[in-house]
Tab-separated table of C-alpha atoms in Angstrom:
chain	number	residue	atom	x	y	z
A	1	MET	CA	-44.394	73.022	102.021
A	2	THR	CA	-41.860	70.274	102.628
A	3	ASN	CA	-42.811	66.593	102.789
A	4	VAL	CA	-42.161	66.617	106.538
A	5	GLU	CA	-44.530	69.560	107.013
A	6	LYS	CA	-47.125	67.969	104.724
A	7	ILE	CA	-47.040	64.702	106.696
A	8	LYS	CA	-47.408	66.556	110.000
A	9	GLU	CA	-50.459	68.317	108.577
A	10	ILE	CA	-51.911	64.985	107.391
A	11	PHE	CA	-51.643	63.555	110.894
A	12	GLU	CA	-53.070	66.695	112.528
A	13	ASN	CA	-56.135	66.447	110.284
A	14	TYR	CA	-56.336	62.701	110.876
A	15	TYR	CA	-56.280	63.097	114.661
A	16	GLN	CA	-59.146	65.622	114.489
A	17	ARG	CA	-61.249	63.565	112.065
A	18	ASP	CA	-63.231	61.368	114.449
A	19	GLU	CA	-63.034	59.347	117.663
A	20	ILE	CA	-60.662	56.850	116.077
A	21	GLY	CA	-58.183	59.637	115.381
A	22	ILE	CA	-58.524	61.122	118.859
A	23	GLU	CA	-57.848	57.738	120.481
A	24	ALA	CA	-54.941	57.148	118.107
A	25	HIS	CA	-53.349	60.446	119.168
A	26	LYS	CA	-53.699	59.578	122.862
A	27	ALA	CA	-52.067	56.202	122.251
A	28	PHE	CA	-49.259	57.819	120.250
A	29	VAL	CA	-48.450	60.231	123.081
A	30	GLN	CA	-48.717	57.595	125.815
A	31	GLU	CA	-46.477	55.164	123.940
A	32	GLN	CA	-43.823	57.862	123.362
A	33	GLY	CA	-44.490	57.634	119.646
A	34	GLN	CA	-41.988	60.350	118.673
A	35	LEU	CA	-39.181	58.387	120.320
A	36	HIS	CA	-40.374	55.265	118.491
A	37	MET	CA	-40.192	57.064	115.119
A	38	LYS	CA	-36.787	58.557	115.904
A	39	LYS	CA	-35.375	55.101	116.601
A	40	ILE	CA	-36.523	53.904	113.183
A	41	LEU	CA	-35.141	57.055	111.524
A	42	ASP	CA	-31.763	56.566	113.222
A	43	SER	CA	-31.605	53.037	111.851
A	44	VAL	CA	-32.128	54.125	108.218
A	45	PRO	CA	-28.380	54.245	107.344
A	46	GLU	CA	-27.981	50.747	108.775
A	47	LEU	CA	-30.992	49.441	106.833
A	48	GLU	CA	-29.842	51.023	103.577
A	49	GLY	CA	-26.382	49.533	103.993
A	50	LYS	CA	-27.741	46.139	104.973
A	51	PHE	CA	-30.127	45.943	102.030
A	52	GLY	CA	-27.986	47.800	99.487
A	53	ILE	CA	-30.773	50.290	98.659
A	54	SER	CA	-31.747	53.928	99.056
A	55	LEU	CA	-35.015	54.333	100.926
A	56	PRO	CA	-37.523	56.805	99.409
A	57	GLU	CA	-37.311	60.366	100.666
A	58	THR	CA	-41.029	60.432	101.419
A	59	TYR	CA	-40.617	57.453	103.771
A	60	LYS	CA	-37.725	59.220	105.524
A	61	ALA	CA	-39.916	62.326	105.788
A	62	PHE	CA	-42.615	60.206	107.450
A	63	LEU	CA	-40.119	59.059	110.073
A	64	GLU	CA	-38.678	62.544	110.521
A	65	ALA	CA	-42.133	64.077	111.000
A	66	GLY	CA	-42.572	61.953	114.129
A	67	ALA	CA	-46.267	62.644	113.897
A	68	GLY	CA	-47.556	59.091	114.297
A	69	PHE	CA	-46.698	55.531	113.396
A	70	GLY	CA	-50.176	54.193	112.667
A	71	MET	CA	-53.618	55.007	111.291
A	72	SER	CA	-57.004	53.313	111.241
A	73	THR	CA	-59.772	53.403	108.666
A	74	MET	CA	-63.428	53.033	109.623
A	75	ASP	CA	-62.742	49.301	109.856
A	76	ASN	CA	-60.778	49.086	113.108
A	77	CYS	CA	-59.161	45.895	111.899
A	78	ASP	CA	-57.563	47.800	109.040
A	79	LYS	CA	-55.028	49.704	111.121
A	80	PHE	CA	-51.718	50.507	109.477
A	81	TYR	CA	-48.722	50.465	111.805
A	82	ALA	CA	-45.070	51.010	110.932
A	83	PHE	CA	-42.529	48.293	111.693
A	84	ASP	CA	-39.593	49.102	113.960
A	85	ARG	CA	-35.982	48.266	113.097
A	86	ASP	CA	-36.029	44.685	114.369
A	87	ILE	CA	-39.222	43.713	112.558
A	88	ILE	CA	-37.986	45.352	109.350
A	89	LEU	CA	-34.820	43.252	109.543
A	90	ASP	CA	-36.905	40.152	110.177
A	91	TRP	CA	-39.298	40.716	107.269
A	92	ASN	CA	-37.094	41.841	104.406
A	93	MET	CA	-35.260	39.572	101.965
A	94	MET	CA	-32.593	41.866	100.513
A	95	GLY	CA	-28.862	41.948	101.070
A	96	ASP	CA	-27.760	39.497	103.767
A	97	VAL	CA	-31.192	39.207	105.356
A	98	HIS	CA	-33.239	36.058	104.771
A	99	ALA	CA	-36.635	36.282	106.422
A	100	CYS	CA	-39.115	33.493	107.029
A	101	VAL	CA	-41.630	34.986	104.612
A	102	ALA	CA	-42.797	34.078	101.128
A	103	ASP	CA	-40.387	34.287	98.198
A	104	SER	CA	-42.667	36.864	96.566
A	105	PHE	CA	-41.428	39.563	99.005
A	106	GLU	CA	-37.899	39.370	97.651
A	107	ASP	CA	-36.425	42.724	96.472
A	108	VAL	CA	-39.171	44.915	97.983
A	109	PHE	CA	-39.018	46.900	101.244
A	110	VAL	CA	-41.695	45.820	103.735
A	111	PHE	CA	-42.256	48.653	106.227
A	112	GLY	CA	-45.535	47.943	108.007
A	113	ALA	CA	-48.689	45.875	108.391
A	114	ASP	CA	-52.251	45.940	109.680
A	115	TYR	CA	-54.442	43.638	111.742
A	116	CYS	CA	-56.235	42.243	108.674
A	117	ASP	CA	-53.396	39.935	107.632
A	118	SER	CA	-51.995	42.472	105.178
A	119	CYS	CA	-48.591	44.094	104.938
A	120	TYR	CA	-47.331	47.220	103.185
A	121	PHE	CA	-44.180	47.603	101.126
A	122	MET	CA	-42.363	49.964	98.769
A	123	ASP	CA	-41.091	48.795	95.401
A	124	VAL	CA	-37.602	50.214	95.998
A	125	LYS	CA	-36.112	48.420	92.968
A	126	ASN	CA	-39.059	49.244	90.678
A	127	LYS	CA	-39.866	45.560	90.347
A	128	PHE	CA	-43.404	46.306	89.109
A	129	GLY	CA	-42.661	49.368	86.991
A	130	PHE	CA	-44.676	51.985	88.928
A	131	GLY	CA	-41.691	53.795	90.433
A	132	LYS	CA	-39.283	53.205	93.309
A	133	GLU	CA	-41.467	55.144	95.773
A	134	SER	CA	-44.732	53.344	94.961
A	135	VAL	CA	-46.488	51.841	97.999
A	136	TRP	CA	-48.331	48.507	97.877
A	137	LYS	CA	-50.625	46.354	100.006
A	138	SER	CA	-50.453	42.570	100.002
A	139	TYR	CA	-51.236	39.428	101.994
A	140	ARG	CA	-48.590	38.727	104.644
A	141	SER	CA	-48.351	35.108	103.485
A	142	GLY	CA	-47.173	36.178	100.023
A	143	PHE	CA	-48.677	37.487	96.834
A	144	GLU	CA	-49.308	37.015	93.170
A	145	GLN	CA	-49.254	40.129	90.999
A	146	ILE	CA	-52.985	39.938	90.311
A	147	ASP	CA	-53.695	40.398	94.053
A	148	LEU	CA	-51.382	43.391	94.594
A	149	GLU	CA	-53.056	46.656	95.547
A	150	LEU	CA	-51.386	49.983	94.749
A	151	VAL	CA	-52.120	52.315	97.681
A	152	GLY	CA	-49.968	55.308	96.784
A	153	ASN	CA	-47.518	56.595	94.195
A	154	ASP	CA	-45.338	57.650	97.118
A	155	PHE	CA	-45.495	57.589	100.915
A	156	VAL	CA	-47.257	60.963	101.210
A	157	GLU	CA	-50.061	59.858	98.906
A	158	PHE	CA	-50.326	56.581	100.836
A	159	LEU	CA	-50.793	58.483	104.134
A	160	GLU	CA	-53.332	60.821	102.525
A	161	ASN	CA	-55.320	57.789	101.394
A	162	PHE	CA	-55.532	56.616	104.979
A	163	ALA	CA	-56.159	60.007	106.555
A	164	TYR	CA	-58.805	61.410	104.204
A	165	ASN	CA	-60.862	58.382	103.209
A	166	LYS	CA	-63.320	56.258	105.148
A	167	GLU	CA	-62.031	53.234	103.232
A	168	LEU	CA	-58.458	52.888	102.019
A	169	LYS	CA	-58.417	53.653	98.294
A	170	THR	CA	-56.639	50.936	96.320
A	171	THR	CA	-56.213	49.884	92.712
A	172	LYS	CA	-55.205	46.495	91.292
A	173	PRO	CA	-53.078	47.339	88.256
A	174	PHE	CA	-52.239	43.814	87.115
A	175	LYS	CA	-54.356	41.574	84.927
A	176	PRO	CA	-54.625	37.835	85.530
A	177	TYR	CA	-51.680	35.908	84.174
A	178	GLU	CA	-52.527	33.793	81.132
A	179	PRO	CA	-49.927	31.156	80.235
A	180	THR	CA	-49.066	30.756	76.550
A	181	VAL	CA	-47.406	28.101	74.459
A	182	GLU	CA	-44.446	30.454	74.087
A	183	ASP	CA	-44.027	30.636	77.881
A	184	GLY	CA	-43.955	26.876	78.119
A	185	GLU	CA	-41.550	26.509	75.227
A	186	ALA	CA	-39.197	29.011	76.840
A	187	ILE	CA	-39.144	26.959	80.048
A	188	VAL	CA	-38.580	23.712	78.151
A	189	LYS	CA	-35.698	25.409	76.346
A	190	ILE	CA	-34.102	26.442	79.662
A	191	ILE	CA	-34.351	22.883	80.965
A	192	GLU	CA	-32.974	21.420	77.741
A	193	GLU	CA	-30.023	23.832	77.783
A	194	ARG	CA	-29.203	22.897	81.383
A	195	ALA	CA	-29.649	19.191	80.663
A	196	ARG	CA	-27.446	19.304	77.536
A	197	ALA	CA	-24.564	20.317	79.777
A	198	ASP	CA	-24.701	16.654	80.759
A	199	GLU	CA	-25.552	14.719	77.586
A	200	LYS	CA	-26.297	11.584	79.599
A	201	VAL	CA	-29.042	13.381	81.546
A	202	TYR	CA	-30.507	14.778	78.334
A	203	GLN	CA	-30.675	11.341	76.714
A	204	GLU	CA	-32.296	9.944	79.867
A	205	ILE	CA	-34.985	12.628	79.646
A	206	LEU	CA	-35.744	11.776	76.025
A	207	GLU	CA	-35.891	8.075	76.833
A	208	ALA	CA	-38.169	8.709	79.832
A	209	GLU	CA	-40.586	10.759	77.713
A	210	LYS	CA	-40.698	7.985	75.120
A	211	LYS	CA	-41.479	5.366	77.774
A	212	ILE	CA	-44.204	7.513	79.328
A	213	ASP	CA	-45.890	7.882	75.925
A	214	GLU	CA	-45.799	4.098	75.498
A	215	TYR	CA	-47.341	3.478	78.926
A	216	VAL	CA	-50.104	6.017	78.341
A	217	ALA	CA	-50.894	4.674	74.865
A	218	SER	CA	-51.196	1.196	76.330
A	219	ALA	CA	-53.282	2.353	79.297
A	220	LYS	CA	-55.757	4.159	77.037
A	221	THR	CA	-56.958	0.773	75.832
A	222	LYS	CA	-58.130	-0.013	79.370
A	223	VAL	CA	-61.603	1.104	80.421
A	224	LYS	CA	-61.812	3.828	83.108
A	225	VAL	CA	-58.058	4.012	83.622
A	226	ILE	CA	-57.188	7.270	81.897
A	227	LYS	CA	-59.495	10.163	82.741
A	228	LYS	CA	-57.576	13.034	81.176
A	229	LYS	CA	-54.128	13.150	79.684
A	230	ASN	CA	-52.156	15.524	77.445
A	231	VAL	CA	-48.674	14.492	76.396
A	232	ASN	CA	-48.409	16.315	73.086
A	233	LYS	CA	-46.065	19.272	73.496
A	234	ASP	CA	-47.764	21.032	70.574
A	235	GLN	CA	-51.031	21.275	72.502
A	236	LEU	CA	-51.795	24.255	74.732
A	237	GLY	CA	-53.038	21.852	77.405
A	238	ILE	CA	-49.538	20.988	78.545
A	239	TYR	CA	-48.909	24.607	79.456
A	240	GLY	CA	-52.401	25.925	80.118
A	241	ASN	CA	-52.545	24.437	83.605
A	242	MET	CA	-49.033	25.413	84.595
A	243	ILE	CA	-47.964	28.389	86.671
A	244	ILE	CA	-44.842	29.937	85.174
A	245	GLU	CA	-43.585	32.008	88.105
A	246	PRO	CA	-42.044	29.134	90.103
A	247	PHE	CA	-39.529	28.599	87.325
A	248	LYS	CA	-38.428	32.216	87.542
A	249	SER	CA	-37.752	32.078	91.276
A	250	LYS	CA	-34.601	31.057	93.101
A	251	TYR	CA	-36.223	27.724	93.894
A	252	PHE	CA	-35.860	26.690	90.269
A	253	ASP	CA	-32.213	25.786	90.836
A	254	LYS	CA	-32.938	23.301	93.608
A	255	TYR	CA	-34.908	20.870	91.453
A	256	PRO	CA	-33.251	17.877	89.738
A	257	ILE	CA	-33.147	18.496	85.980
A	258	LYS	CA	-34.426	15.089	84.900
A	259	SER	CA	-37.383	15.140	87.290
A	260	LEU	CA	-38.285	18.732	86.440
A	261	ALA	CA	-38.222	17.993	82.690
A	262	ILE	CA	-40.546	14.992	83.105
A	263	PHE	CA	-42.763	17.056	85.394
A	264	ILE	CA	-43.257	19.683	82.677
A	265	TYR	CA	-43.571	17.087	79.928
A	266	LEU	CA	-46.536	15.485	81.684
A	267	GLY	CA	-48.540	18.716	81.559
A	268	PHE	CA	-51.918	18.222	83.247
A	269	PHE	CA	-51.765	14.600	84.327
A	270	LYS	CA	-54.713	12.759	85.855
A	271	VAL	CA	-54.963	8.980	86.062
A	272	LYS	CA	-56.940	6.432	88.064
A	273	ASN	CA	-55.480	3.201	89.409
A	274	ASN	CA	-56.914	0.750	91.917
A	275	TYR	CA	-56.047	3.104	94.806
A	276	GLY	CA	-57.565	6.339	93.553
A	277	TYR	CA	-57.127	9.357	91.303
A	278	PHE	CA	-53.596	10.709	90.921
A	279	PHE	CA	-52.981	14.119	89.404
A	280	LYS	CA	-49.940	16.313	88.951
A	281	ASN	CA	-49.427	18.972	91.602
A	282	TYR	CA	-48.339	22.196	89.868
A	283	GLU	CA	-48.008	23.999	93.216
A	284	MET	CA	-44.313	23.158	93.471
A	285	ASN	CA	-42.765	23.084	96.920
A	286	GLY	CA	-40.895	26.234	97.857
A	287	TYR	CA	-42.944	28.664	95.768
A	288	TYR	CA	-46.258	28.115	97.572
A	289	GLN	CA	-45.282	28.567	101.225
A	290	ASN	CA	-48.874	27.977	102.320
A	291	LEU	CA	-49.269	24.680	100.457
A	292	SER	CA	-51.472	22.569	102.680
A	293	THR	CA	-49.261	20.036	104.456
A	294	LYS	CA	-49.101	19.105	108.121
A	295	ASN	CA	-45.676	17.524	107.720
A	296	GLU	CA	-43.062	20.300	107.627
A	297	GLU	CA	-40.340	17.793	106.729
A	298	LEU	CA	-42.150	17.117	103.466
A	299	PHE	CA	-41.095	20.556	102.181
A	300	GLU	CA	-37.574	19.126	101.758
A	301	TYR	CA	-38.722	16.748	99.017
A	302	PHE	CA	-39.859	17.138	95.415
A	303	ARG	CA	-43.664	16.703	95.491
A	304	PHE	CA	-45.218	16.198	92.102
A	305	ILE	CA	-48.466	14.250	92.396
A	306	LYS	CA	-51.482	14.170	94.715
A	307	ASN	CA	-54.016	11.412	95.251
A	308	ILE	CA	-57.457	12.844	95.962
A	309	THR	CA	-58.820	9.400	96.864
A	310	PRO	CA	-56.342	8.490	99.619
A	311	MET	CA	-55.127	4.942	100.058
A	312	PHE	CA	-54.328	5.496	103.742
A	313	THR	CA	-56.648	5.838	106.707
A	314	SER	CA	-56.469	9.446	107.849
A	315	LYS	CA	-55.846	10.464	111.451
A	316	ASP	CA	-57.660	13.699	110.660
A	317	ARG	CA	-61.039	13.412	108.966
A	318	PHE	CA	-60.545	16.832	107.318
A	319	GLU	CA	-57.387	15.788	105.441
A	320	HIS	CA	-57.988	13.937	102.188
A	321	ASN	CA	-54.761	13.954	100.167
A	322	ASP	CA	-51.841	11.614	99.696
A	323	TYR	CA	-48.591	13.155	98.437
A	324	VAL	CA	-46.297	11.391	96.004
A	325	PHE	CA	-42.776	12.724	96.380
A	326	GLN	CA	-39.253	12.104	95.132
A	327	ASP	CA	-36.282	11.822	97.480
A	328	TYR	CA	-33.852	13.688	95.218
A	329	GLN	CA	-31.481	14.331	98.143
A	330	ASN	CA	-31.450	10.596	99.034
A	331	LYS	CA	-32.390	11.304	102.650
A	332	LEU	CA	-34.274	8.018	102.875
A	333	GLY	CA	-31.502	5.920	101.378
A	334	ARG	CA	-33.183	4.346	98.323
A	335	GLY	CA	-31.551	6.575	95.699
A	336	THR	CA	-31.980	10.115	94.387
A	337	GLU	CA	-34.813	9.145	92.024
A	338	ALA	CA	-36.784	6.972	94.462
A	339	VAL	CA	-40.518	7.734	94.682
A	340	TYR	CA	-42.576	7.515	97.886
A	341	ILE	CA	-46.126	8.161	98.987
A	342	ILE	CA	-47.378	9.481	102.336
A	343	HIS	CA	-50.715	10.743	103.638
A	344	ASN	CA	-50.971	14.441	104.442
A	345	ASP	CA	-52.123	14.319	108.050
A	346	GLY	CA	-48.879	15.032	109.882
A	347	ARG	CA	-47.640	11.464	110.171
A	348	PRO	CA	-43.834	10.973	110.481
A	349	MET	CA	-41.689	10.271	107.422
A	350	GLU	CA	-41.099	6.727	108.715
A	351	GLU	CA	-44.673	5.997	107.593
A	352	ALA	CA	-43.930	6.915	103.969
A	353	CYS	CA	-44.013	3.975	101.539
A	354	TYR	CA	-41.474	3.310	98.794
A	355	VAL	CA	-43.531	2.777	95.612
A	356	ALA	CA	-41.210	3.132	92.588
A	357	LYS	CA	-37.566	3.392	91.609
A	358	ASP	CA	-38.146	6.631	89.654
A	359	MET	CA	-40.885	8.835	88.156
A	360	VAL	CA	-41.124	6.795	84.976
A	361	ASP	CA	-41.612	3.569	86.917
A	362	PHE	CA	-44.307	5.265	89.002
A	363	ILE	CA	-46.173	6.401	85.870
A	364	ARG	CA	-45.912	2.856	84.495
A	365	LYS	CA	-47.428	1.385	87.662
A	366	ILE	CA	-50.443	3.675	87.721
A	367	CYS	CA	-51.002	3.330	83.953
A	368	GLU	CA	-50.857	-0.475	84.224
A	369	ASP	CA	-52.876	-0.413	87.449
A	370	GLU	CA	-50.154	-2.275	89.315
A	371	PRO	CA	-50.634	-2.412	93.121
A	372	PHE	CA	-48.172	-0.468	95.275
A	373	ASP	CA	-46.268	-1.954	98.190
A	374	LEU	CA	-47.666	0.043	101.120
A	375	THR	CA	-45.217	-1.170	103.736
A	376	PRO	CA	-43.958	1.883	105.689
A	377	ILE	CA	-40.215	2.370	105.252
A	378	GLY	CA	-39.870	2.434	109.031
A	379	GLU	CA	-41.094	-1.194	109.192
A	380	ILE	CA	-38.754	-2.587	106.549
A	381	LYS	CA	-36.169	-4.792	108.210
């Protein structure tokens, strides 16, 4: 039996299984489902050329069978439906296509979704080591490996899972990621190698680290100023609270070397000054697309610290964070290392406040409990 014949049989059994299948078959016929599948099949050469890949034969057999483009489990919400050509082009991040989806979907082929905020993709470049035809389920907003669900070793097995089970059978093959000292050292080495290309930048990094140590040592003599601080690179603490994946993504190249080096050097950083508790934000912009911010413009800046006891009055009583960010593109005109603070409630960038000339100066101010100038930049004459 060919894959096409096997898939047709799967759908025939699925349609006869229960009322859900019967209704699905009626909808498929009424919506001219075979024509829908043929259109996707005809676009396969275009998709393969556009993405620079070869689509799995079992997926092509699914399209060729023309037996149905969706299935439902006992949970009506969990209905798989296949994307058409236009949606496939919109979702995938290979070749010349850049979709508005999370960076984690890069180099996989997203072919469908369901109504439970999940999408389905094939690992066409064997990114996860389970084969180029393996089929996976993930959140539409992006994924971490630990959350990935393997739903079939190939497309036929994936369809069988849907057709013959009341609940979609899935496995989570990846263990939680546990950062190590070696991981952190490898990242520091990458940054040092890039910084050494400009010896001046490298020396500035070393000098900044020295100054930060001095400020922290001095601040530790003050009561209730330092709550938790690790600056010793030999301690696991500097890496234990850090997510490594952002540094492996394409967003790594957009960050300024000096700022990124200081960011890593600080490790888990939490300090209290007269305005609240500041702590380092390891959810770096770009990698976490769903990072909670109501100001879309803020994604264009390097955010590195949050204040969980905000110094601004919020327009929204459910928002409680200030963001400290660096204007490394000099959009606000005070230099590429200038540091600002703004409340995360959707207010315009004109209400951001310039608080320090660079990261080191900012650390000094909070360690020495020096008040910030909270005059919005839009009000400065």
